């Protein structure tokens, strides 16, 4: 495809420049959406959002430089080259999320594919600027500094709009896969159609036909994939889970999946996953939740009048707390309202938690636990911290010295706090890091562990601000426990020689050491 000698445009120069700058604006918005989509998908699938952002940003910026250099020889044919680059970018960027999800679900490969995709998208984005500069100069010769200022102003404003549109519009309404495909289609129309229409007189008829046909093919691929995206996502998600998926939803905070299977005995197994991590199995969750709640609520009735639950949006810890008639009020703080709504309305989950949220003693707060603790001044007789494992920065802050200091401030005199602390067998450094971090906040601790078949050996840290480590006991007045008693708790306080205290550092907001321990230990498995 060749370009004939430059011919006058059919639009006035001012209008033509405005149209090209509008294309720059839209393409910049699309480019930033691709970037954010890759970062967000990695955070959902792999956790550790900082690492995912670092990989995507560093690879894409490097690739943009390579793309800019690679575009230099194409400046002699800027119209054709820009149309081809935009078509390729629309196709690669639009399909990027789907390709990565497929690689993760069926090939169990993610980071190498992420690097390839980020490099391809970055190189194509980098090739845009030199070609757009050439097109602008073809419309009207302009001082280089002024031309660059106009171009980058449109580019940066477009990036702002794309950055805001992704979390507040595209992701909530369309999701990851469909959102990227939709942006790819917009990219193709803005990048190809506008330029080809504006500069059509500068192209031979064959070149125009081929480029318009290419754009139509790109739109057809993206449109067909959009139509099939729902079925693809269901299949890919199912490939990640052993049991049939009964419910799934992606919220602004996480992906929630419930699976359901039935054994030959007829006993159903309902499992909850958050971002792919198992939260409970209905077959043995009572072991986990009895061990979490009852040691913190043992003792005289006045030691459990007001209870605070941080996390625990499934309502299962709440169920155990409400066994005590002398519990007067329970405040549950859960970030994701979708999770607590699900615990109320999903029939099997509501049955499993005993419809705990309907108890008049319960007050539900949908808020970030860290920020909520900072703002409130109420005191509680017992605090139950039932958070997901700290495998990324947003969660690791809920296992920091600063967080436990806020929790200590919220404890009434003589009050107790319990923290779910992961596995002392599979992740011993993580477990003892949590224990040491709680102690660093000025609390005396008693670590303990029990066997939960779905998780393996699982640990907790019981803490108090009274000065001496709190004893492990279970209140004789509570009835209906299926697992926990005094003998179990006496054994729970004993750790084998291979599980005893490790030399670990404290986890803080500034130095989240716990993430490193988590990543290393679970990766080694």
PDB file of N, CA and C in Angstrom, residues 236-314:
ATOM      1  N   UNK A 236     -14.006 -20.564  31.632  1.00  0.00           N
ATOM      2  CA  UNK A 236     -12.682 -20.316  32.193  1.00  0.00           C
ATOM      3  C   UNK A 236     -12.724 -20.321  33.714  1.00  0.00           C
ATOM      4  N   UNK A 237     -13.747 -19.705  34.277  1.00  0.00           N
ATOM      5  CA  UNK A 237     -13.864 -19.687  35.734  1.00  0.00           C
ATOM      6  C   UNK A 237     -14.057 -21.104  36.281  1.00  0.00           C
ATOM      7  N   UNK A 238     -14.869 -21.901  35.608  1.00  0.00           N
ATOM      8  CA  UNK A 238     -15.088 -23.261  36.081  1.00  0.00           C
ATOM      9  C   UNK A 238     -13.807 -24.077  36.038  1.00  0.00           C
ATOM     10  N   UNK A 239     -12.944 -23.781  35.054  1.00  0.00           N
ATOM     11  CA  UNK A 239     -11.682 -24.511  34.954  1.00  0.00           C
ATOM     12  C   UNK A 239     -10.785 -24.291  36.167  1.00  0.00           C
ATOM     13  N   UNK A 240     -11.026 -23.213  36.907  1.00  0.00           N
ATOM     14  CA  UNK A 240     -10.203 -22.903  38.071  1.00  0.00           C
ATOM     15  C   UNK A 240     -10.668 -23.624  39.332  1.00  0.00           C
ATOM     16  N   UNK A 241     -11.868 -24.202  39.302  1.00  0.00           N
ATOM     17  CA  UNK A 241     -12.433 -24.795  40.511  1.00  0.00           C
ATOM     18  C   UNK A 241     -12.758 -26.272  40.280  1.00  0.00           C
ATOM     19  N   UNK A 242     -12.533 -27.051  41.312  1.00  0.00           N
ATOM     20  CA  UNK A 242     -12.755 -28.491  41.216  1.00  0.00           C
ATOM     21  C   UNK A 242     -14.238 -28.826  41.161  1.00  0.00           C
ATOM     22  N   UNK A 243     -15.057 -28.122  41.933  1.00  0.00           N
ATOM     23  CA  UNK A 243     -16.479 -28.428  42.026  1.00  0.00           C
ATOM     24  C   UNK A 243     -17.307 -27.481  41.148  1.00  0.00           C
ATOM     25  N   UNK A 244     -18.533 -27.866  40.812  1.00  0.00           N
ATOM     26  CA  UNK A 244     -19.379 -26.993  39.984  1.00  0.00           C
ATOM     27  C   UNK A 244     -19.646 -25.652  40.658  1.00  0.00           C
ATOM     28  N   UNK A 245     -19.573 -24.587  39.872  1.00  0.00           N
ATOM     29  CA  UNK A 245     -19.838 -23.242  40.392  1.00  0.00           C
ATOM     30  C   UNK A 245     -21.345 -23.036  40.481  1.00  0.00           C
ATOM     31  N   UNK A 246     -21.798 -22.678  41.674  1.00  0.00           N
ATOM     32  CA  UNK A 246     -23.221 -22.422  41.890  1.00  0.00           C
ATOM     33  C   UNK A 246     -23.555 -20.937  41.821  1.00  0.00           C
ATOM     34  N   UNK A 247     -22.553 -20.096  42.112  1.00  0.00           N
ATOM     35  CA  UNK A 247     -22.784 -18.648  42.097  1.00  0.00           C
ATOM     36  C   UNK A 247     -21.444 -17.955  41.930  1.00  0.00           C
ATOM     37  N   UNK A 248     -21.444 -16.858  41.179  1.00  0.00           N
ATOM     38  CA  UNK A 248     -20.227 -16.060  41.050  1.00  0.00           C
ATOM     39  C   UNK A 248     -20.608 -14.618  40.764  1.00  0.00           C
ATOM     40  N   UNK A 249     -19.804 -13.701  41.294  1.00  0.00           N
ATOM     41  CA  UNK A 249     -19.996 -12.286  41.027  1.00  0.00           C
ATOM     42  C   UNK A 249     -18.658 -11.589  41.232  1.00  0.00           C
ATOM     43  N   UNK A 250     -18.394 -10.598  40.384  1.00  0.00           N
ATOM     44  CA  UNK A 250     -17.208  -9.770  40.566  1.00  0.00           C
ATOM     45  C   UNK A 250     -17.658  -8.418  41.088  1.00  0.00           C
ATOM     46  N   UNK A 251     -17.212  -8.061  42.264  1.00  0.00           N
ATOM     47  CA  UNK A 251     -17.587  -6.808  42.894  1.00  0.00           C
ATOM     48  C   UNK A 251     -16.439  -5.808  42.713  1.00  0.00           C
ATOM     49  N   UNK A 252     -16.638  -4.553  43.118  1.00  0.00           N
ATOM     50  CA  UNK A 252     -15.517  -3.607  43.043  1.00  0.00           C
ATOM     51  C   UNK A 252     -14.325  -4.004  43.902  1.00  0.00           C
ATOM     52  N   UNK A 253     -14.502  -4.953  44.815  1.00  0.00           N
ATOM     53  CA  UNK A 253     -13.436  -5.312  45.745  1.00  0.00           C
ATOM     54  C   UNK A 253     -12.822  -6.684  45.494  1.00  0.00           C
ATOM     55  N   UNK A 254     -13.590  -7.600  44.920  1.00  0.00           N
ATOM     56  CA  UNK A 254     -13.116  -8.980  44.831  1.00  0.00           C
ATOM     57  C   UNK A 254     -14.035  -9.798  43.943  1.00  0.00           C
ATOM     58  N   UNK A 255     -13.564 -11.024  43.629  1.00  0.00           N
ATOM     59  CA  UNK A 255     -14.421 -11.984  42.944  1.00  0.00           C
ATOM     60  C   UNK A 255     -14.926 -12.985  43.982  1.00  0.00           C
ATOM     61  N   UNK A 256     -16.241 -13.133  44.052  1.00  0.00           N
ATOM     62  CA  UNK A 256     -16.865 -14.056  44.999  1.00  0.00           C
ATOM     63  C   UNK A 256     -17.401 -15.251  44.221  1.00  0.00           C
ATOM     64  N   UNK A 257     -17.006 -16.451  44.612  1.00  0.00           N
ATOM     65  CA  UNK A 257     -17.463 -17.674  43.951  1.00  0.00           C
ATOM     66  C   UNK A 257     -17.931 -18.659  45.016  1.00  0.00           C
ATOM     67  N   UNK A 258     -19.086 -19.247  44.788  1.00  0.00           N
ATOM     68  CA  UNK A 258     -19.587 -20.337  45.633  1.00  0.00           C
ATOM     69  C   UNK A 258     -19.672 -21.593  44.774  1.00  0.00           C
ATOM     70  N   UNK A 259     -19.046 -22.664  45.229  1.00  0.00           N
ATOM     71  CA  UNK A 259     -19.166 -23.948  44.539  1.00  0.00           C
ATOM     72  C   UNK A 259     -20.002 -24.888  45.396  1.00  0.00           C
ATOM     73  N   UNK A 260     -20.603 -25.866  44.735  1.00  0.00           N
ATOM     74  CA  UNK A 260     -21.438 -26.819  45.451  1.00  0.00           C
ATOM     75  C   UNK A 260     -21.261 -28.198  44.842  1.00  0.00           C
ATOM     76  N   UNK A 261     -20.981 -29.173  45.668  1.00  0.00           N
ATOM     77  CA  UNK A 261     -20.893 -30.569  45.218  1.00  0.00           C
ATOM     78  C   UNK A 261     -21.620 -31.447  46.220  1.00  0.00           C
ATOM     79  N   UNK A 262     -21.982 -32.626  45.793  1.00  0.00           N
ATOM     80  CA  UNK A 262     -22.693 -33.570  46.651  1.00  0.00           C
ATOM     81  C   UNK A 262     -21.930 -34.884  46.637  1.00  0.00           C
ATOM     82  N   UNK A 263     -21.558 -35.360  47.830  1.00  0.00           N
ATOM     83  CA  UNK A 263     -20.836 -36.621  47.946  1.00  0.00           C
ATOM     84  C   UNK A 263     -21.788 -37.798  47.746  1.00  0.00           C
ATOM     85  N   UNK A 264     -21.222 -38.984  47.609  1.00  0.00           N
ATOM     86  CA  UNK A 264     -22.036 -40.189  47.437  1.00  0.00           C
ATOM     87  C   UNK A 264     -22.944 -40.414  48.644  1.00  0.00           C
ATOM     88  N   UNK A 265     -22.507 -39.912  49.803  1.00  0.00           N
ATOM     89  CA  UNK A 265     -23.334 -40.054  51.009  1.00  0.00           C
ATOM     90  C   UNK A 265     -24.544 -39.134  50.985  1.00  0.00           C
ATOM     91  N   UNK A 266     -24.572 -38.204  50.003  1.00  0.00           N
ATOM     92  CA  UNK A 266     -25.671 -37.254  49.928  1.00  0.00           C
ATOM     93  C   UNK A 266     -25.410 -35.965  50.668  1.00  0.00           C
ATOM     94  N   UNK A 267     -24.229 -35.850  51.303  1.00  0.00           N
ATOM     95  CA  UNK A 267     -23.902 -34.647  52.061  1.00  0.00           C
ATOM     96  C   UNK A 267     -23.358 -33.577  51.118  1.00  0.00           C
ATOM     97  N   UNK A 268     -23.993 -32.404  51.033  1.00  0.00           N
ATOM     98  CA  UNK A 268     -23.498 -31.346  50.138  1.00  0.00           C
ATOM     99  C   UNK A 268     -22.280 -30.643  50.733  1.00  0.00           C
ATOM    100  N   UNK A 269     -21.420 -30.172  49.862  1.00  0.00           N
ATOM    101  CA  UNK A 269     -20.248 -29.406  50.277  1.00  0.00           C
ATOM    102  C   UNK A 269     -20.327 -28.046  49.592  1.00  0.00           C
ATOM    103  N   UNK A 270     -20.653 -27.023  50.366  1.00  0.00           N
ATOM    104  CA  UNK A 270     -20.719 -25.657  49.872  1.00  0.00           C
ATOM    105  C   UNK A 270     -19.406 -24.981  50.220  1.00  0.00           C
ATOM    106  N   UNK A 271     -18.769 -24.379  49.202  1.00  0.00           N
ATOM    107  CA  UNK A 271     -17.470 -23.730  49.436  1.00  0.00           C
ATOM    108  C   UNK A 271     -17.513 -22.289  48.949  1.00  0.00           C
ATOM    109  N   UNK A 272     -16.907 -21.410  49.733  1.00  0.00           N
ATOM    110  CA  UNK A 272     -16.813 -19.998  49.378  1.00  0.00           C
ATOM    111  C   UNK A 272     -15.368 -19.667  49.035  1.00  0.00           C
ATOM    112  N   UNK A 273     -15.178 -18.998  47.884  1.00  0.00           N
ATOM    113  CA  UNK A 273     -13.853 -18.544  47.453  1.00  0.00           C
ATOM    114  C   UNK A 273     -13.889 -17.036  47.242  1.00  0.00           C
ATOM    115  N   UNK A 274     -12.870 -16.348  47.716  1.00  0.00           N
ATOM    116  CA  UNK A 274     -12.676 -14.922  47.444  1.00  0.00           C
ATOM    117  C   UNK A 274     -11.381 -14.766  46.667  1.00  0.00           C
ATOM    118  N   UNK A 275     -11.490 -14.234  45.451  1.00  0.00           N
ATOM    119  CA  UNK A 275     -10.330 -14.109  44.567  1.00  0.00           C
ATOM    120  C   UNK A 275      -9.566 -15.426  44.437  1.00  0.00           C
ATOM    121  N   UNK A 276     -10.333 -16.508  44.383  1.00  0.00           N
ATOM    122  CA  UNK A 276      -9.734 -17.821  44.182  1.00  0.00           C
ATOM    123  C   UNK A 276      -9.259 -18.514  45.436  1.00  0.00           C
ATOM    124  N   UNK A 277      -9.262 -17.843  46.580  1.00  0.00           N
ATOM    125  CA  UNK A 277      -8.789 -18.442  47.835  1.00  0.00           C
ATOM    126  C   UNK A 277      -9.976 -19.006  48.615  1.00  0.00           C
ATOM    127  N   UNK A 278      -9.845 -20.257  49.047  1.00  0.00           N
ATOM    128  CA  UNK A 278     -10.908 -20.906  49.804  1.00  0.00           C
ATOM    129  C   UNK A 278     -11.099 -20.223  51.150  1.00  0.00           C
ATOM    130  N   UNK A 279     -12.360 -19.895  51.480  1.00  0.00           N
ATOM    131  CA  UNK A 279     -12.689 -19.276  52.766  1.00  0.00           C
ATOM    132  C   UNK A 279     -13.317 -20.270  53.732  1.00  0.00           C
ATOM    133  N   UNK A 280     -14.096 -21.202  53.232  1.00  0.00           N
ATOM    134  CA  UNK A 280     -14.623 -22.261  54.087  1.00  0.00           C
ATOM    135  C   UNK A 280     -15.212 -23.370  53.237  1.00  0.00           C
ATOM    136  N   UNK A 281     -15.324 -24.530  53.839  1.00  0.00           N
ATOM    137  CA  UNK A 281     -16.095 -25.656  53.314  1.00  0.00           C
ATOM    138  C   UNK A 281     -17.175 -25.968  54.340  1.00  0.00           C
ATOM    139  N   UNK A 282     -18.410 -26.140  53.880  1.00  0.00           N
ATOM    140  CA  UNK A 282     -19.506 -26.368  54.816  1.00  0.00           C
ATOM    141  C   UNK A 282     -19.339 -27.676  55.585  1.00  0.00           C
ATOM    142  N   UNK A 283     -18.496 -28.572  55.098  1.00  0.00           N
ATOM    143  CA  UNK A 283     -18.297 -29.857  55.781  1.00  0.00           C
ATOM    144  C   UNK A 283     -17.552 -29.683  57.093  1.00  0.00           C
ATOM    145  N   UNK A 284     -16.574 -28.766  57.130  1.00  0.00           N
ATOM    146  CA  UNK A 284     -15.759 -28.661  58.345  1.00  0.00           C
ATOM    147  C   UNK A 284     -15.584 -27.230  58.844  1.00  0.00           C
ATOM    148  N   UNK A 285     -16.368 -26.264  58.313  1.00  0.00           N
ATOM    149  CA  UNK A 285     -16.180 -24.876  58.736  1.00  0.00           C
ATOM    150  C   UNK A 285     -16.431 -24.689  60.230  1.00  0.00           C
ATOM    151  N   UNK A 286     -17.250 -25.565  60.828  1.00  0.00           N
ATOM    152  CA  UNK A 286     -17.542 -25.424  62.256  1.00  0.00           C
ATOM    153  C   UNK A 286     -16.269 -25.553  63.080  1.00  0.00           C
ATOM    154  N   UNK A 287     -15.312 -26.363  62.631  1.00  0.00           N
ATOM    155  CA  UNK A 287     -14.046 -26.485  63.358  1.00  0.00           C
ATOM    156  C   UNK A 287     -13.303 -25.144  63.385  1.00  0.00           C
ATOM    157  N   UNK A 288     -13.242 -24.524  62.216  1.00  0.00           N
ATOM    158  CA  UNK A 288     -12.549 -23.239  62.106  1.00  0.00           C
ATOM    159  C   UNK A 288     -13.236 -22.185  62.962  1.00  0.00           C
ATOM    160  N   UNK A 289     -14.544 -22.043  62.833  1.00  0.00           N
ATOM    161  CA  UNK A 289     -15.239 -20.935  63.485  1.00  0.00           C
ATOM    162  C   UNK A 289     -15.426 -21.153  64.980  1.00  0.00           C
ATOM    163  N   UNK A 290     -15.616 -22.375  65.426  1.00  0.00           N
ATOM    164  CA  UNK A 290     -15.660 -22.622  66.868  1.00  0.00           C
ATOM    165  C   UNK A 290     -14.307 -22.280  67.495  1.00  0.00           C
ATOM    166  N   UNK A 291     -13.220 -22.666  66.818  1.00  0.00           N
ATOM    167  CA  UNK A 291     -11.881 -22.399  67.357  1.00  0.00           C
ATOM    168  C   UNK A 291     -11.552 -20.920  67.336  1.00  0.00           C
ATOM    169  N   UNK A 292     -12.093 -20.202  66.361  1.00  0.00           N
ATOM    170  CA  UNK A 292     -11.843 -18.762  66.262  1.00  0.00           C
ATOM    171  C   UNK A 292     -12.574 -17.990  67.353  1.00  0.00           C
ATOM    172  N   UNK A 293     -13.833 -18.302  67.583  1.00  0.00           N
ATOM    173  CA  UNK A 293     -14.690 -17.445  68.397  1.00  0.00           C
ATOM    174  C   UNK A 293     -14.651 -17.773  69.885  1.00  0.00           C
ATOM    175  N   UNK A 294     -14.788 -19.030  70.248  1.00  0.00           N
ATOM    176  CA  UNK A 294     -15.103 -19.357  71.643  1.00  0.00           C
ATOM    177  C   UNK A 294     -13.969 -19.112  72.635  1.00  0.00           C
ATOM    178  N   UNK A 295     -12.697 -19.297  72.277  1.00  0.00           N
ATOM    179  CA  UNK A 295     -11.664 -18.915  73.254  1.00  0.00           C
ATOM    180  C   UNK A 295     -11.689 -17.422  73.586  1.00  0.00           C
ATOM    181  N   UNK A 296     -12.057 -16.577  72.625  1.00  0.00           N
ATOM    182  CA  UNK A 296     -12.112 -15.135  72.896  1.00  0.00           C
ATOM    183  C   UNK A 296     -13.310 -14.753  73.742  1.00  0.00           C
ATOM    184  N   UNK A 297     -14.366 -15.571  73.718  1.00  0.00           N
ATOM    185  CA  UNK A 297     -15.589 -15.249  74.455  1.00  0.00           C
ATOM    186  C   UNK A 297     -15.743 -16.052  75.738  1.00  0.00           C
ATOM    187  N   UNK A 298     -14.737 -16.810  76.098  1.00  0.00           N
ATOM    188  CA  UNK A 298     -14.827 -17.570  77.347  1.00  0.00           C
ATOM    189  C   UNK A 298     -14.634 -16.636  78.539  1.00  0.00           C
ATOM    190  N   UNK A 299     -15.072 -17.079  79.701  1.00  0.00           N
ATOM    191  CA  UNK A 299     -14.928 -16.264  80.898  1.00  0.00           C
ATOM    192  C   UNK A 299     -16.258 -15.721  81.375  1.00  0.00           C
ATOM    193  N   UNK A 300     -16.223 -14.733  82.253  1.00  0.00           N
ATOM    194  CA  UNK A 300     -17.466 -14.202  82.840  1.00  0.00           C
ATOM    195  C   UNK A 300     -18.318 -13.503  81.783  1.00  0.00           C
ATOM    196  N   UNK A 301     -19.631 -13.468  81.969  1.00  0.00           N
ATOM    197  CA  UNK A 301     -20.547 -12.864  80.984  1.00  0.00           C
ATOM    198  C   UNK A 301     -20.213 -11.413  80.645  1.00  0.00           C
ATOM    199  N   UNK A 302     -19.713 -10.656  81.625  1.00  0.00           N
ATOM    200  CA  UNK A 302     -19.422  -9.251  81.347  1.00  0.00           C
ATOM    201  C   UNK A 302     -18.261  -9.097  80.364  1.00  0.00           C
ATOM    202  N   UNK A 303     -17.559 -10.177  80.100  1.00  0.00           N
ATOM    203  CA  UNK A 303     -16.446 -10.125  79.140  1.00  0.00           C
ATOM    204  C   UNK A 303     -16.871 -10.328  77.710  1.00  0.00           C
ATOM    205  N   UNK A 304     -18.170 -10.393  77.454  1.00  0.00           N
ATOM    206  CA  UNK A 304     -18.629 -10.589  76.077  1.00  0.00           C
ATOM    207  C   UNK A 304     -19.937  -9.825  75.800  1.00  0.00           C
ATOM    208  N   UNK A 305     -20.193  -8.810  76.548  1.00  0.00           N
ATOM    209  CA  UNK A 305     -21.425  -8.062  76.339  1.00  0.00           C
ATOM    210  C   UNK A 305     -21.457  -7.358  74.992  1.00  0.00           C
ATOM    211  N   UNK A 306     -20.327  -6.742  74.613  1.00  0.00           N
ATOM    212  CA  UNK A 306     -20.230  -6.037  73.337  1.00  0.00           C
ATOM    213  C   UNK A 306     -19.091  -6.665  72.533  1.00  0.00           C
ATOM    214  N   UNK A 307     -19.415  -7.139  71.353  1.00  0.00           N
ATOM    215  CA  UNK A 307     -18.447  -7.865  70.523  1.00  0.00           C
ATOM    216  C   UNK A 307     -18.299  -7.153  69.186  1.00  0.00           C
ATOM    217  N   UNK A 308     -17.067  -7.076  68.720  1.00  0.00           N
ATOM    218  CA  UNK A 308     -16.760  -6.502  67.412  1.00  0.00           C
ATOM    219  C   UNK A 308     -16.184  -7.588  66.513  1.00  0.00           C
ATOM    220  N   UNK A 309     -16.730  -7.713  65.305  1.00  0.00           N
ATOM    221  CA  UNK A 309     -16.203  -8.648  64.312  1.00  0.00           C
ATOM    222  C   UNK A 309     -15.659  -7.831  63.144  1.00  0.00           C
ATOM    223  N   UNK A 310     -14.394  -8.028  62.824  1.00  0.00           N
ATOM    224  CA  UNK A 310     -13.759  -7.352  61.699  1.00  0.00           C
ATOM    225  C   UNK A 310     -13.555  -8.373  60.587  1.00  0.00           C
ATOM    226  N   UNK A 311     -14.244  -8.195  59.467  1.00  0.00           N
ATOM    227  CA  UNK A 311     -14.287  -9.226  58.433  1.00  0.00           C
ATOM    228  C   UNK A 311     -15.462 -10.145  58.714  1.00  0.00           C
ATOM    229  N   UNK A 312     -15.312 -11.410  58.308  1.00  0.00           N
ATOM    230  CA  UNK A 312     -16.355 -12.387  58.620  1.00  0.00           C
ATOM    231  C   UNK A 312     -17.675 -12.104  57.949  1.00  0.00           C
ATOM    232  N   UNK A 313     -17.631 -11.585  56.711  1.00  0.00           N
ATOM    233  CA  UNK A 313     -18.861 -11.228  56.023  1.00  0.00           C
ATOM    234  C   UNK A 313     -19.763 -12.384  55.690  1.00  0.00           C
ATOM    235  N   UNK A 314     -19.280 -13.631  55.794  1.00  0.00           N
ATOM    236  CA  UNK A 314     -20.135 -14.787  55.538  1.00  0.00           C
ATOM    237  C   UNK A 314     -21.088 -15.077  56.682  1.00  0.00           C
TER     238      UNK A 314
END
